Amino acid sequence: MPALRLLILPVFVAGTMYAQSAADEKLADAIKSPQTTVVHLWAPWCSNCQTELKTGGWTKMINENPQVKFYFVSVWNDGQDGRAMLNKFGIAAQPNVTILGDPGPRRGENKIKQFAGLPLSWIPTTWIYKGGDLRYALNYGEVRFPVLQQFLADSQSEWSHKGEPLIE
């Protein structure tokens, strides 16, 4: 009986662990960078994602922020990275853009529910990192680009509470 328990435990633990995709692993390294990094989770079939592209907001944001690294990660898209659609809007060829596709299925119980260790329940989703820290998370719906620009500016500023008086 003790030997059987030892065999069951690893199977149970392995079944509950989160398996990282290649896109997940690449992103895990990228977000540790000291530079500001934007992770945009999207899919070409998503009407909200299409609207963001059609307005030209992403193209303008990428062009006006060459110091920021942008990762477009297509999720729930059966492993396709959506590069053709991003090419249409002049995004794919930008030097500060990386395009990734998560191989997870789009539909059903097995579709991914987290990415890079964060919950994923809706697309588009946009996260802003600096130095491995998540600075802002826009987890539900289309990005308002002036707000995103402000978040990028805030993420790049260096500030601290050092030297400020303590409240007693």
mmCIF file of C-alpha atoms in Angstrom:
data_model
loop_
_atom_site.group_PDB
_atom_site.id
_atom_site.type_symbol
_atom_site.label_atom_id
_atom_site.label_comp_id
_atom_site.label_asym_id
_atom_site.label_seq_id
_atom_site.Cartn_x
_atom_site.Cartn_y
_atom_site.Cartn_z
ATOM 1 C CA MET A 1 0.000 0.000 0.000
ATOM 2 C CA PRO A 2 2.745 2.608 0.773
ATOM 3 C CA ALA A 3 4.347 1.935 -2.633
ATOM 4 C CA LEU A 4 1.020 2.554 -4.367
ATOM 5 C CA ARG A 5 0.640 5.911 -2.594
ATOM 6 C CA LEU A 6 4.060 6.954 -3.849
ATOM 7 C CA LEU A 7 3.026 6.159 -7.424
ATOM 8 C CA ILE A 8 -0.281 8.055 -7.205
ATOM 9 C CA LEU A 9 1.197 11.257 -5.748
ATOM 10 C CA PRO A 10 3.491 12.120 -8.701
ATOM 11 C CA VAL A 11 0.650 11.533 -11.182
ATOM 12 C CA PHE A 12 -1.658 13.837 -9.213
ATOM 13 C CA VAL A 13 1.009 16.541 -8.867
ATOM 14 C CA ALA A 14 1.953 16.353 -12.544
ATOM 15 C CA GLY A 15 -1.707 16.642 -13.546
ATOM 16 C CA THR A 16 -2.153 19.866 -11.592
ATOM 17 C CA MET A 17 1.037 21.613 -12.685
ATOM 18 C CA TYR A 18 0.949 24.393 -15.249
ATOM 19 C CA ALA A 19 2.892 23.497 -18.385
ATOM 20 C CA GLN A 20 4.601 26.467 -20.006
ATOM 21 C CA SER A 21 4.528 26.803 -23.774
ATOM 22 C CA ALA A 22 7.520 28.011 -25.787
ATOM 23 C CA ALA A 23 5.812 31.421 -26.033
ATOM 24 C CA ASP A 24 5.370 31.474 -22.255
ATOM 25 C CA GLU A 25 9.038 30.634 -21.692
ATOM 26 C CA LYS A 26 10.300 33.255 -24.151
ATOM 27 C CA LEU A 27 8.122 35.871 -22.532
ATOM 28 C CA ALA A 28 9.235 34.918 -19.013
ATOM 29 C CA ASP A 29 12.792 35.872 -19.985
ATOM 30 C CA ALA A 30 11.763 39.019 -21.861
ATOM 31 C CA ILE A 31 9.745 40.582 -19.045
ATOM 32 C CA LYS A 32 12.774 40.447 -16.752
ATOM 33 C CA SER A 33 14.446 43.050 -18.954
ATOM 34 C CA PRO A 34 15.146 46.446 -17.368
ATOM 35 C CA GLN A 35 13.382 48.093 -20.322
ATOM 36 C CA THR A 36 9.619 48.545 -20.473
ATOM 37 C CA THR A 37 7.877 45.591 -22.103
ATOM 38 C CA VAL A 38 4.288 45.435 -23.351
ATOM 39 C CA VAL A 39 2.639 42.022 -23.662
ATOM 40 C CA HIS A 40 -0.490 42.073 -25.784
ATOM 41 C CA LEU A 41 -2.585 38.896 -25.808
ATOM 42 C CA TRP A 42 -4.906 38.822 -28.788
ATOM 43 C CA ALA A 43 -6.325 36.707 -31.634
ATOM 44 C CA PRO A 44 -7.026 37.578 -35.284
ATOM 45 C CA TRP A 45 -10.621 36.288 -35.049
ATOM 46 C CA CYS A 46 -11.459 38.560 -32.068
ATOM 47 C CA SER A 47 -13.536 41.591 -33.113
ATOM 48 C CA ASN A 48 -12.189 43.743 -30.252
ATOM 49 C CA CYS A 49 -8.623 42.900 -31.290
ATOM 50 C CA GLN A 50 -9.441 43.737 -34.908
ATOM 51 C CA THR A 51 -10.879 47.097 -33.860
ATOM 52 C CA GLU A 52 -7.666 47.995 -32.024
ATOM 53 C CA LEU A 53 -5.678 47.254 -35.169
ATOM 54 C CA LYS A 54 -8.031 49.079 -37.549
ATOM 55 C CA THR A 55 -7.816 52.337 -35.579
ATOM 56 C CA GLY A 56 -4.048 52.416 -36.150
ATOM 57 C CA GLY A 57 -3.487 52.799 -32.424
ATOM 58 C CA TRP A 58 -1.049 49.925 -32.127
ATOM 59 C CA THR A 59 0.956 51.028 -35.156
ATOM 60 C CA LYS A 60 1.256 54.560 -33.801
ATOM 61 C CA MET A 61 2.069 53.327 -30.270
ATOM 62 C CA ILE A 62 4.864 51.083 -31.533
ATOM 63 C CA ASN A 63 6.340 53.778 -33.785
ATOM 64 C CA GLU A 64 6.250 56.459 -31.067
ATOM 65 C CA ASN A 65 7.855 54.210 -28.434
ATOM 66 C CA PRO A 66 10.932 52.611 -30.052
ATOM 67 C CA GLN A 67 12.522 52.099 -26.604
ATOM 68 C CA VAL A 68 9.623 49.809 -25.562
ATOM 69 C CA LYS A 69 9.590 46.141 -26.550
ATOM 70 C CA PHE A 70 6.149 44.918 -27.704
ATOM 71 C CA TYR A 71 5.146 41.248 -27.671
ATOM 72 C CA PHE A 72 2.014 40.292 -29.608
ATOM 73 C CA VAL A 73 1.000 36.845 -28.390
ATOM 74 C CA SER A 74 -1.837 35.197 -30.260
ATOM 75 C CA VAL A 75 -3.823 33.010 -27.848
ATOM 76 C CA TRP A 76 -6.872 30.797 -28.297
ATOM 77 C CA ASN A 77 -5.944 30.663 -31.971
ATOM 78 C CA ASP A 78 -4.962 26.982 -32.327
ATOM 79 C CA GLY A 79 -1.236 27.769 -32.399
ATOM 80 C CA GLN A 80 -1.359 30.375 -35.182
ATOM 81 C CA ASP A 81 0.577 33.584 -34.461
ATOM 82 C CA GLY A 82 -1.578 35.997 -36.500
ATOM 83 C CA ARG A 83 1.442 37.407 -38.345
ATOM 84 C CA ALA A 84 -0.514 37.896 -41.597
ATOM 85 C CA MET A 85 -2.962 40.269 -39.925
ATOM 86 C CA LEU A 86 -0.182 42.145 -38.121
ATOM 87 C CA ASN A 87 1.628 42.510 -41.470
ATOM 88 C CA LYS A 88 -1.487 44.132 -42.922
ATOM 89 C CA PHE A 89 -1.247 46.890 -40.317
ATOM 90 C CA GLY A 90 2.520 47.433 -40.550
ATOM 91 C CA ILE A 91 3.240 45.946 -37.137
ATOM 92 C CA ALA A 92 5.070 42.690 -37.848
ATOM 93 C CA ALA A 93 8.183 44.274 -39.405
ATOM 94 C CA GLN A 94 8.827 46.774 -36.591
ATOM 95 C CA PRO A 95 12.197 46.191 -34.866
ATOM 96 C CA ASN A 96 10.699 46.497 -31.364
ATOM 97 C CA VAL A 97 7.962 43.899 -32.016
ATOM 98 C CA THR A 98 8.076 40.158 -31.385
ATOM 99 C CA ILE A 99 5.224 37.951 -32.551
ATOM 100 C CA LEU A 100 4.438 34.714 -30.754
ATOM 101 C CA GLY A 101 1.676 32.132 -30.932
ATOM 102 C CA ASP A 102 0.568 30.040 -27.989
ATOM 103 C CA PRO A 103 -0.120 26.468 -29.121
ATOM 104 C CA GLY A 104 -3.002 26.037 -26.683
ATOM 105 C CA PRO A 105 -6.405 25.132 -28.076
ATOM 106 C CA ARG A 106 -8.944 27.882 -28.694
ATOM 107 C CA ARG A 107 -12.063 26.180 -27.455
ATOM 108 C CA GLY A 108 -13.294 23.961 -24.702
ATOM 109 C CA GLU A 109 -12.213 22.978 -21.253
ATOM 110 C CA ASN A 110 -8.549 22.692 -22.203
ATOM 111 C CA LYS A 111 -8.042 26.230 -23.537
ATOM 112 C CA ILE A 112 -5.372 28.087 -21.597
ATOM 113 C CA LYS A 113 -6.616 30.028 -18.604
ATOM 114 C CA GLN A 114 -3.322 31.602 -17.644
ATOM 115 C CA PHE A 115 -0.298 32.959 -19.435
ATOM 116 C CA ALA A 116 3.053 34.021 -17.983
ATOM 117 C CA GLY A 117 1.682 33.071 -14.565
ATOM 118 C CA LEU A 118 -1.281 35.464 -14.755
ATOM 119 C CA PRO A 119 -4.964 34.633 -15.234
ATOM 120 C CA LEU A 120 -6.285 34.922 -18.770
ATOM 121 C CA SER A 121 -10.030 35.124 -19.206
ATOM 122 C CA TRP A 122 -10.530 37.681 -21.989
ATOM 123 C CA ILE A 123 -8.816 39.111 -25.031
ATOM 124 C CA PRO A 124 -7.486 41.554 -25.809
ATOM 125 C CA THR A 125 -5.427 41.696 -22.643
ATOM 126 C CA THR A 126 -2.423 44.012 -22.286
ATOM 127 C CA TRP A 127 0.241 43.890 -19.575
ATOM 128 C CA ILE A 128 3.096 46.337 -18.993
ATOM 129 C CA TYR A 129 6.293 45.156 -17.300
ATOM 130 C CA LYS A 130 9.551 46.750 -16.283
ATOM 131 C CA GLY A 131 12.445 44.890 -14.705
ATOM 132 C CA GLY A 132 10.326 41.797 -14.116
ATOM 133 C CA ASP A 133 7.603 43.734 -12.299
ATOM 134 C CA LEU A 134 4.066 43.932 -13.619
ATOM 135 C CA ARG A 135 3.334 47.663 -13.645
ATOM 136 C CA TYR A 136 -0.136 47.698 -15.241
ATOM 137 C CA ALA A 137 -2.659 45.075 -16.366
ATOM 138 C CA LEU A 138 -5.499 45.857 -18.745
ATOM 139 C CA ASN A 139 -7.338 42.562 -18.518
ATOM 140 C CA TYR A 140 -10.645 43.179 -20.170
ATOM 141 C CA GLY A 141 -11.263 44.768 -23.518
ATOM 142 C CA GLU A 142 -9.850 47.222 -25.962
ATOM 143 C CA VAL A 143 -6.955 49.480 -25.060
ATOM 144 C CA ARG A 144 -7.446 53.225 -24.990
ATOM 145 C CA PHE A 145 -4.159 54.316 -26.507
ATOM 146 C CA PRO A 146 -3.781 57.649 -24.664
ATOM 147 C CA VAL A 147 -4.152 55.687 -21.409
ATOM 148 C CA LEU A 148 -1.615 53.119 -22.577
ATOM 149 C CA GLN A 149 0.798 55.927 -23.476
ATOM 150 C CA GLN A 150 0.417 57.371 -19.973
ATOM 151 C CA PHE A 151 1.062 53.943 -18.445
ATOM 152 C CA LEU A 152 4.227 53.610 -20.542
ATOM 153 C CA ALA A 153 5.438 57.029 -19.410
ATOM 154 C CA ASP A 154 4.671 56.186 -15.783
ATOM 155 C CA SER A 155 6.454 52.833 -16.104
ATOM 156 C CA GLN A 156 9.603 54.471 -17.438
ATOM 157 C CA SER A 157 9.846 57.120 -14.747
ATOM 158 C CA GLU A 158 12.086 56.482 -11.767
ATOM 159 C CA TRP A 159 10.651 57.502 -8.436
ATOM 160 C CA SER A 160 10.885 56.407 -4.864
ATOM 161 C CA HIS A 161 9.493 57.200 -1.438
ATOM 162 C CA LYS A 162 13.023 57.269 0.008
ATOM 163 C CA GLY A 163 13.643 60.411 2.001
ATOM 164 C CA GLU A 164 9.962 61.224 2.481
ATOM 165 C CA PRO A 165 8.831 61.685 6.081
ATOM 166 C CA LEU A 166 7.167 58.705 7.712
ATOM 167 C CA ILE A 167 3.601 58.949 8.957
ATOM 168 C CA GLU A 168 3.558 57.995 12.595
#
